[in-house]
């Protein structure tokens, strides 16, 4: 098991990285935390000391990991700390989620004090700078920790025991500082459905908590299998329940199954808090109360309309939608999916698992973005090929339209859809239509040429920066050179990312992480190289998180007509489009 | 900038540059093969990992050539993107995993895709069955692979990226084939320009929208 292989080294690295990252995060944030939490600076200093020793001895000082856990709670300003979701998944020492949660709940809150702490707001741990009460801090910390793992835990062969799921869900849903609660709960449940039958041993130990119990604030009952101070948790939950308004309604039942690889994405996101009870699954499963939060915008993927509705929409043509509108709507869809991506699911080790039997649910948030990408691409191909009644000139108009959409995507800094559209225009089926391209206006051709050349030589520009020693970030790479200025190759300072929102093409990150993963598999590697690679992986993940935060800035209202058309469009498969294309213009 | 399509560029003491693409479904070991092969240049790659291709200079007797090895690593799911990778390629490695029948079928599908994009004989294609170290779990026999390769006139080899078995050999075989074809072409050029002019029809074929 990889946990046993070199735990000491990993732990040491983890701590070094973790705390370096905290300071690096920006003096502002950490400083504020220091003001309010007296113990923090001291604790950090002590850490550094211990770390030096640990590094030299290649062994971890006893109790260090516990301190990390203890430090998490007051240190969390926003509940979503990048180093939690980026650092921890790549360091096996931190992947013992269960231990970690135990630690969070036990060490910070001794069970004897628990009730007092949870029921009054003046407990021992101080308020943080946001005025969060201790229980809020704890909830946020826990949620963040959980946001890090859902499937990773399984991957490491450490399935969480059933009562933990109930706790996790409850905490996540009630504090919800994690940016992707819906996706999170969903993956938890999918994971649960995949638990080994051995989980049956938990039968009888936990008791299901009905939805009504939740509504009435009765709390979790009888989770006797847990190794944590349950009293503390239950009372904590009760407090939380009372604080949240209004009383939750029972959620609709919905069966969750791993989604098919390809195909339309309707129903991509089930409603919030839609959770299924697998009848065969372990007992002690609760249903999550629906929370007060309105369904996120992403849930408005087309509920397939009535047939009548569809026929009307199908008559619409891509040309009836202005390029800007199309670009905006595609961006809105991409943004929602991108924000939901759990960064660790991009890791090469996770992403590569997706093909293995029983792992179909792995990396679901990443797959959702891939599916959307392919859906955009097939939409472009299908509309460009059009129907037999169209002449080359008509097709050229569609191609020109998409080139305009691509330009708009570029202005919106949506590199995902931009990439999808350009890739589709260059797909064999569209690319080979000489007559059509012959009719495309020279202006559009020029535009497309500019954009096409951008796509391929990405790497060349990246090579230009090799001398700088710093790997060029993907965002920079997916950034167009400003016309005429030739500045595209220059790396920009990291802070600038936050200034402007963008949707990256995730494929570049996947490729990079996959390559790193393949490199890391090599045991012959010197330790320092391994460390350098891990740092690099972490940097890539951090970058994703930073971009996700920036993506919050997008504010685009969904436009129903386009969406309905987009989802209703019957797409040609790759093979069909090629055959179709050959019919339009026979092979020479 | 525009001449980024990796066509052989002989002359001026520079080695021929050939673009080689790795194709195959996920987890068959494409990246591992590439990394194993360029291992000696490994250190120089490190700062720019994430770049779309690796380069490797191959010495073959008196001549040398330079490979640009393009890997889709993890991007196989983005359908239309893969075409971007193999456009302008001179050689393709169709990789499958000998422990997965499915990956063998996928490799055949990739071949079809290649055929759509290229004229017969335009690219050197090698079929590679990887992961021979897992021979107990083998699902595709050596004969099956070889038979299919022969029926399609592909080069064929079985490798193990993990054990570094036959990896260099596979790439060298492609290099030899590429050089031989290049020489043959040069011969033809010398013998008669008229014939070549006729053959040159489809030059701009893959570039209609980029002109």
Tab-separated table of N, CA and C in Angstrom, chain A residues 19-27 30 494 542:
chain	number	residue	atom	x	y	z
A	19	UNK	N	2.790	24.853	5.017
A	19	UNK	CA	2.969	26.119	5.714
A	19	UNK	C	3.641	27.164	4.860
A	20	UNK	N	4.457	26.720	3.981
A	20	UNK	CA	4.975	27.686	3.026
A	20	UNK	C	3.826	28.301	2.270
A	21	UNK	N	2.906	27.460	1.958
A	21	UNK	CA	1.796	27.951	1.155
A	21	UNK	C	0.973	28.965	1.917
A	22	UNK	N	0.788	28.719	3.173
A	22	UNK	CA	-0.006	29.639	3.969
A	22	UNK	C	0.578	31.045	3.925
A	23	UNK	N	1.871	31.128	4.124
A	23	UNK	CA	2.477	32.447	4.113
A	23	UNK	C	2.405	33.035	2.720
A	24	UNK	N	2.576	32.182	1.758
A	24	UNK	CA	2.585	32.616	0.372
A	24	UNK	C	1.215	33.123	-0.056
A	25	UNK	N	0.219	32.600	0.605
A	25	UNK	CA	-1.149	32.961	0.238
A	25	UNK	C	-1.365	34.464	0.230
A	26	UNK	N	-0.572	35.156	0.937
A	26	UNK	CA	-0.737	36.604	0.989
A	26	UNK	C	-0.698	37.019	2.430
A	27	UNK	N	0.141	37.949	2.750
A	27	UNK	CA	0.307	38.322	4.152
A	27	UNK	C	-1.012	38.763	4.761
A	30	UNK	N	-3.191	35.749	6.232
A	30	UNK	CA	-2.581	35.059	7.349
A	30	UNK	C	-2.428	36.008	8.520
A	494	UNK	N	1.111	36.061	-11.025
A	494	UNK	CA	-0.017	35.242	-10.638
A	494	UNK	C	-1.240	36.060	-10.237
A	542	UNK	N	-3.165	24.209	-7.549
A	542	UNK	CA	-3.441	25.528	-6.978
A	542	UNK	C	-3.929	26.482	-8.042
